Short mmCIF file of C-alpha atoms and ligand atoms in Angstrom, two decimals:
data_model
loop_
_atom_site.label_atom_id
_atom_site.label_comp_id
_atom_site.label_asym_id
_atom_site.label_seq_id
_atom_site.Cartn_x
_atom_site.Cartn_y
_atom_site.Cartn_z
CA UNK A 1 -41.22 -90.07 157.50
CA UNK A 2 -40.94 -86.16 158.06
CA UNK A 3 -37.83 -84.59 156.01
CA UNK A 4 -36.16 -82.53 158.56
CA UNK A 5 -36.07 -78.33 157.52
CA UNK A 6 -33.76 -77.64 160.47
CA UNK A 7 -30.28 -79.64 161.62
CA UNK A 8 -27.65 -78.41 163.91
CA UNK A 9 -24.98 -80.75 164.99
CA UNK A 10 -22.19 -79.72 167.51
CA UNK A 11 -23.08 -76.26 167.29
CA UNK A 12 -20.51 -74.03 168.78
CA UNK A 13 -20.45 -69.92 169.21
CA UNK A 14 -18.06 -67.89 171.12
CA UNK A 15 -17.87 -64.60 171.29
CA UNK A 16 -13.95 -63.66 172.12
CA UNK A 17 -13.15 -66.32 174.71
CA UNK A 18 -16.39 -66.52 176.40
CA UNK A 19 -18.52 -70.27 174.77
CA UNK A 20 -22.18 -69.36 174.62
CA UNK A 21 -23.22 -72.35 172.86
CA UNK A 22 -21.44 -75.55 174.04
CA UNK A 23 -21.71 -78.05 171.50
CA UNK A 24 -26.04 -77.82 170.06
CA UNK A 25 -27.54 -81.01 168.35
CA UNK A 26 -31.02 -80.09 167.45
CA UNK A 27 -33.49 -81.83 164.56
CA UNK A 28 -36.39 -79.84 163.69
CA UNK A 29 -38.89 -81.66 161.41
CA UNK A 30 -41.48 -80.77 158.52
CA UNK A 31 -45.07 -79.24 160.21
CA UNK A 32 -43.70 -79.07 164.08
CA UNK A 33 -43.97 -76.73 166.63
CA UNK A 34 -41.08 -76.39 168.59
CA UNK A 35 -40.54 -73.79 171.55
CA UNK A 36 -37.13 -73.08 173.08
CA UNK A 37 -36.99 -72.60 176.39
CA UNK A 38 -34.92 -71.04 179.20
CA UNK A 39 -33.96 -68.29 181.56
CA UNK A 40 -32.55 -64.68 180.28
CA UNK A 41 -29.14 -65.33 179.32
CA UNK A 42 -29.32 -68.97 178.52
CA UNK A 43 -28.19 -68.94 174.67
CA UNK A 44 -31.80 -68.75 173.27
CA UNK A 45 -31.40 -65.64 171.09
CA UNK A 46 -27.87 -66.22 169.66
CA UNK A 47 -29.01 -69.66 168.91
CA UNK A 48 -32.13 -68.12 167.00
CA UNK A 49 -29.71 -65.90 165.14
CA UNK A 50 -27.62 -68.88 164.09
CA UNK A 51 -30.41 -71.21 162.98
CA UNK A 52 -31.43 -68.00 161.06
CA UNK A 53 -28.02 -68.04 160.03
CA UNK A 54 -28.03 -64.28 160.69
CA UNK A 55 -24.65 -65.66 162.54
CA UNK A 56 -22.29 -67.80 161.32
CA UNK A 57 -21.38 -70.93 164.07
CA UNK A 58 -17.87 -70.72 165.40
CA UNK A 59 -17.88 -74.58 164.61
CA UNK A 60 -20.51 -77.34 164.47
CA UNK A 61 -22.90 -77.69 161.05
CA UNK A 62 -26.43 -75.71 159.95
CA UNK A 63 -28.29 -77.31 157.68
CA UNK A 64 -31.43 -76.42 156.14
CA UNK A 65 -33.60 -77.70 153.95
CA UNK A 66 -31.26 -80.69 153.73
CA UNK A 67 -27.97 -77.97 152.51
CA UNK A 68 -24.93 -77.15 154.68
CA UNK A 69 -25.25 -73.60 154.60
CA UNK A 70 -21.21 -73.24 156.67
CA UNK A 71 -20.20 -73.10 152.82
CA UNK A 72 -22.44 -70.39 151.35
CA UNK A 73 -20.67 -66.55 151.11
CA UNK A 74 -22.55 -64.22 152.43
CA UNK A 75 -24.79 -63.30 149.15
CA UNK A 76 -26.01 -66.45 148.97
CA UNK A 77 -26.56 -66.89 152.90
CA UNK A 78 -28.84 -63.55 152.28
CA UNK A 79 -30.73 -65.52 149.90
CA UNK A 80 -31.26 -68.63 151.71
CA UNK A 81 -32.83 -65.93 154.52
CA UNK A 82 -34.94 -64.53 152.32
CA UNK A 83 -36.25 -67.27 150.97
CA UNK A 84 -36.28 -70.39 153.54
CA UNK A 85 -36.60 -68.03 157.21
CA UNK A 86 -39.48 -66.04 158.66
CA UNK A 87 -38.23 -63.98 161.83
CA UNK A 88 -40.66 -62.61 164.16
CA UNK A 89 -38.98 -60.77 167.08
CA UNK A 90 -40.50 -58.98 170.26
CA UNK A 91 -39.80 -55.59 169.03
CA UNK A 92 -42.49 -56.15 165.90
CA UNK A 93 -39.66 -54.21 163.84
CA UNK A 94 -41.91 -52.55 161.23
CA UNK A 95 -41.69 -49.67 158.77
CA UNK A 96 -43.18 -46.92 160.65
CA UNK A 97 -44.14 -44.57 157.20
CA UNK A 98 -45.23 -47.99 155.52
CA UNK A 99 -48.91 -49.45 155.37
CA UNK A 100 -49.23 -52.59 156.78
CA UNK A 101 -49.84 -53.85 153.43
CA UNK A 102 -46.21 -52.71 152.31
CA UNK A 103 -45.12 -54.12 155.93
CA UNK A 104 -45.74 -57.57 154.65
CA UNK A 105 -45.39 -57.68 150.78
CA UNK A 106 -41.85 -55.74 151.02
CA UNK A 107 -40.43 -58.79 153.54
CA UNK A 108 -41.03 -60.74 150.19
CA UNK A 109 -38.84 -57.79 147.87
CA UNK A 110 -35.58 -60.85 148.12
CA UNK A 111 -37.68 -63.72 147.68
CA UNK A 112 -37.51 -63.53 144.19
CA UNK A 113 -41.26 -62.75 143.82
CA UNK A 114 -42.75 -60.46 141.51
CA UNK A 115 -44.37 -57.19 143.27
CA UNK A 116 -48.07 -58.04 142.29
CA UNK A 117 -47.75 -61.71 143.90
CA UNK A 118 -46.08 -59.86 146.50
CA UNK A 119 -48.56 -57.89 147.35
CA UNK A 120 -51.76 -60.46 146.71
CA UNK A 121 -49.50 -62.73 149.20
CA UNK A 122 -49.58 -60.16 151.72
CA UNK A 123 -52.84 -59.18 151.63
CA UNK A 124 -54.00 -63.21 152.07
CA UNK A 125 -51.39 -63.33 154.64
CA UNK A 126 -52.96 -60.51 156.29
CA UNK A 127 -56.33 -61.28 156.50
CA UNK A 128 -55.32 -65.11 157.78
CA UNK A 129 -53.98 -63.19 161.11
CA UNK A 130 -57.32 -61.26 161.25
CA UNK A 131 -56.01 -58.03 159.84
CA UNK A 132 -57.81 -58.07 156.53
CA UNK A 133 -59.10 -54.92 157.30
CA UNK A 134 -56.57 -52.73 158.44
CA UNK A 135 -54.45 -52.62 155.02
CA UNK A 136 -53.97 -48.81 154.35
CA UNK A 137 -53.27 -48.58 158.64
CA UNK A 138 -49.57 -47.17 159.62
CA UNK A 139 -48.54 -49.49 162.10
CA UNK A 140 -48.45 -46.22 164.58
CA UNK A 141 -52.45 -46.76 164.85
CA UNK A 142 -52.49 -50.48 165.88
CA UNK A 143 -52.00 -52.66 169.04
CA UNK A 144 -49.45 -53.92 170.31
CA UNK A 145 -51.08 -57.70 169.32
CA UNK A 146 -51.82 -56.19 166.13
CA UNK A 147 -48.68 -55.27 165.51
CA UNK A 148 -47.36 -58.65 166.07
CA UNK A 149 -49.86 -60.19 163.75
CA UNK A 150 -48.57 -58.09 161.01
CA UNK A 151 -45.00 -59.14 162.25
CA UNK A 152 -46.20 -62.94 161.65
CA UNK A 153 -48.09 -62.05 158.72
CA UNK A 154 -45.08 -60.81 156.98
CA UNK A 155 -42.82 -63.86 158.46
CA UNK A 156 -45.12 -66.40 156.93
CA UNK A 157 -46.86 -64.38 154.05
CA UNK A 158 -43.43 -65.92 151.37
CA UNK A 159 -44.07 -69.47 152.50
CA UNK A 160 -41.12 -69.99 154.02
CA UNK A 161 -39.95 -73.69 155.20
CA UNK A 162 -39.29 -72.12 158.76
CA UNK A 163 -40.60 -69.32 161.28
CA UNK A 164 -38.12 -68.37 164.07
CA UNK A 165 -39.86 -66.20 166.61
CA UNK A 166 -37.88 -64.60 169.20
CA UNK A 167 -39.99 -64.16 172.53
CA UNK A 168 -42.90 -62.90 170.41
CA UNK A 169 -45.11 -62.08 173.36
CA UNK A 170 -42.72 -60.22 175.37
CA UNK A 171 -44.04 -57.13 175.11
CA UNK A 172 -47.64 -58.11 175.39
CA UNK A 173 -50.10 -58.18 177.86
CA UNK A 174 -51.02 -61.99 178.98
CA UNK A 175 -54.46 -62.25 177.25
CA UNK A 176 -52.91 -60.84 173.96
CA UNK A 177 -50.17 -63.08 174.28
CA UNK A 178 -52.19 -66.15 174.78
CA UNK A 179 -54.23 -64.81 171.37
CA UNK A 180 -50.25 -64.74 169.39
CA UNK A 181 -49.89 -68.08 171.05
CA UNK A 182 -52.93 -69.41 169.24
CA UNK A 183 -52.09 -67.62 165.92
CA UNK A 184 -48.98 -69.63 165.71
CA UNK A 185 -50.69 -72.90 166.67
CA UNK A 186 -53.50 -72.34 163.71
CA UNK A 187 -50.57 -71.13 161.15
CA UNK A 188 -48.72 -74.88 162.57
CA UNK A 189 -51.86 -76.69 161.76
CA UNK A 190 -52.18 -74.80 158.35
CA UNK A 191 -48.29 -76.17 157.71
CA UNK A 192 -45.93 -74.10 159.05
CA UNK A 193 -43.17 -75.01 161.07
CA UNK A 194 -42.60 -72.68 164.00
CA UNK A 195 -39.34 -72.09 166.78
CA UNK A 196 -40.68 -70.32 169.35
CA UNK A 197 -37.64 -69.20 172.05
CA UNK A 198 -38.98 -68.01 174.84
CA UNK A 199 -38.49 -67.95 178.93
CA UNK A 200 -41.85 -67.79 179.60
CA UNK A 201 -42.88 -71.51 180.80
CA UNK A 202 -46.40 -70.92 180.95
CA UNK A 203 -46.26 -70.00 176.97
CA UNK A 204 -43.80 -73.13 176.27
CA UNK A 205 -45.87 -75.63 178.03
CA UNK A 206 -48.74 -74.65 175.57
CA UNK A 207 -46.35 -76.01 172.36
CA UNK A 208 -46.27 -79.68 171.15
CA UNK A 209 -42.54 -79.66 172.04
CA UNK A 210 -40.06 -78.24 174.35
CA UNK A 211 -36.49 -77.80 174.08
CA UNK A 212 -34.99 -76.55 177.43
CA UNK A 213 -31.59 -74.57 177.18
CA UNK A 214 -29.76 -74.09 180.15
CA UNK A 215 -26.27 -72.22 179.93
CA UNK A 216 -25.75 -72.50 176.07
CA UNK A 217 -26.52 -76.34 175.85
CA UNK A 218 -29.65 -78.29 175.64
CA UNK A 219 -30.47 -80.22 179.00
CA UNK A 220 -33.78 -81.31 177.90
CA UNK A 221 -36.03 -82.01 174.41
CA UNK A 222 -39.78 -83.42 175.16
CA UNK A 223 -39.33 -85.30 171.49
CA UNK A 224 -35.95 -86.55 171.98
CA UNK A 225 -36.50 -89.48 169.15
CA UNK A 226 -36.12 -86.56 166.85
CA UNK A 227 -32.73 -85.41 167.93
CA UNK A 228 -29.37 -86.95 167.38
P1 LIG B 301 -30.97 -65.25 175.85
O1 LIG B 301 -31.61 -64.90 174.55
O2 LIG B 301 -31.25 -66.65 176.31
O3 LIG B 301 -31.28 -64.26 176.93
P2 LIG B 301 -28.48 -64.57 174.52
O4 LIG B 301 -28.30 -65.55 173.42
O5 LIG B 301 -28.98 -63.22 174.16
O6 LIG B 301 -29.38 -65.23 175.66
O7 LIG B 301 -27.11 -64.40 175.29
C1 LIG B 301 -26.40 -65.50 175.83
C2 LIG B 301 -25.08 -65.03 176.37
O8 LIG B 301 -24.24 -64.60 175.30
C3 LIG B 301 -25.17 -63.85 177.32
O9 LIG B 301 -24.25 -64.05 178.37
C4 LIG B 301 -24.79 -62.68 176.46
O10 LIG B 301 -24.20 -61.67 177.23
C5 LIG B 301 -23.79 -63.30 175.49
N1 LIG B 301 -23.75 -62.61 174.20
C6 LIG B 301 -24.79 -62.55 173.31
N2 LIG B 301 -24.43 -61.86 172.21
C7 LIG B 301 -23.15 -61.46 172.40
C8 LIG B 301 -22.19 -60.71 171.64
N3 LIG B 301 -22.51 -60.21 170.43
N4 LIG B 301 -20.97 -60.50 172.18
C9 LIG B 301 -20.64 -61.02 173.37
N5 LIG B 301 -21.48 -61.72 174.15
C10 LIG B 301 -22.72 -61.96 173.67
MG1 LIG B 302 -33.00 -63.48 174.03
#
């Protein structure tokens, strides 16, 4: 049986009065890819930040890896981050006066890991998303793709039991996209289990499953044995 990384049971966030997540019960296994899917507005990203637990529920239960994280201060919620979540997010969000290199081996600096794995880590990390060669590069000289490889190259490079990529190939053009898209299905083959939350159904229908969100509750999961 596959352990699951990911649990959220009766999920609830509000922000003020206004509900944007009504009550979420999602399993997430060990190895799948998972996209999240539906239209702007829906819940998608707030539910990304909370299974990230860069936001704390308003009630319901996150677990991950098996552990509750509702109890954890905020220290140790940083750690769990750093050491259990990659993020990957539209906007690339890298280190403009960095190298690429230093893009990926410093989203390891509160892992725990010593700077010389850090930086071997990266560098393997790297060249699995094709970018072996473009090290010493500022991010200011590459694609747009390329800067989302290094973006998924840093989310994977500490081995972490889950990515969480927010609309990853919104600001690509299609045939790029479709190359990202296949980047996360080799990285899921190699192991990695991968959220995708997009509103792009063309991208979704591409992953093994689909979870469809539809004003801040799920109203469809294509592997509904795995859900409670
Ligand atoms: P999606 O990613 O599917 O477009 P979001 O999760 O970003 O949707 O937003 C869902 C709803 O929650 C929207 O109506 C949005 O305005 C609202 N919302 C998101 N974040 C906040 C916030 N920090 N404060 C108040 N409302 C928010
Ligand atoms: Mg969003």
């Amino acid at each position: 049986m596959s352990e699951p990384v990911l649990e959220l049971r009766g999920v609830v966030k509000r922000y003020e009065e206004v509900a944007v997540l009504h009550g979420i019960d999602l399993r997430v296994d060990a190895g799948e890819l998972v996209a999240v899917v539906g239209p702007s507005g829906s819940g998608k990203s707030t539910l990304l930040h909370i299974m990230g637990t860069l936001e704390r529920p308003t009630s319901g239960a996150v677990r991950i890896n098996g552990a509750d994280v509702a109890g954890l201060d905020d220290r140790r919620l940083a750690d769990v981050r750093a050491r259990d979540i990659g993020f990957v997010f539209q906007q690339f969000f890298l280190a403009a006066h960095a190298t690429v290199l230093d893009n990926v081996a410093d989203g390891m600096l509160y892992a725990g890991i010593d700077a010389r794995t850090r930086r071997r880590r990266a560098a393997e990390a790297l060249d699995r998303v094709g970018l072996g060669h473009r090290l010493r590069f500022r991010p200011g000289k590459l694609s747009g793709g390329e800067r989302q490889r290094v973006a998924i190259a840093r989310a994977v490079a500490g081995r972490p039991a889950i990515v969480l990529a927010d609309e990853p190939t919104g600001n690509l053009d299609s045939a790029t996209g479709a190359a990202i898209v296949e980047l996360l299905h080799e990285l899921n083959a190699d192991g990695a289990t991968i959220i995708v939350i997009t509103h792009d159904l063309g991208l979704a229908g591409k992953l093994p499953r689909r979870v469809g969100v539809l004003d801040g509750r799920i109203v469809r999961d294509s592997h509904a044995a795995t859900t409670h």
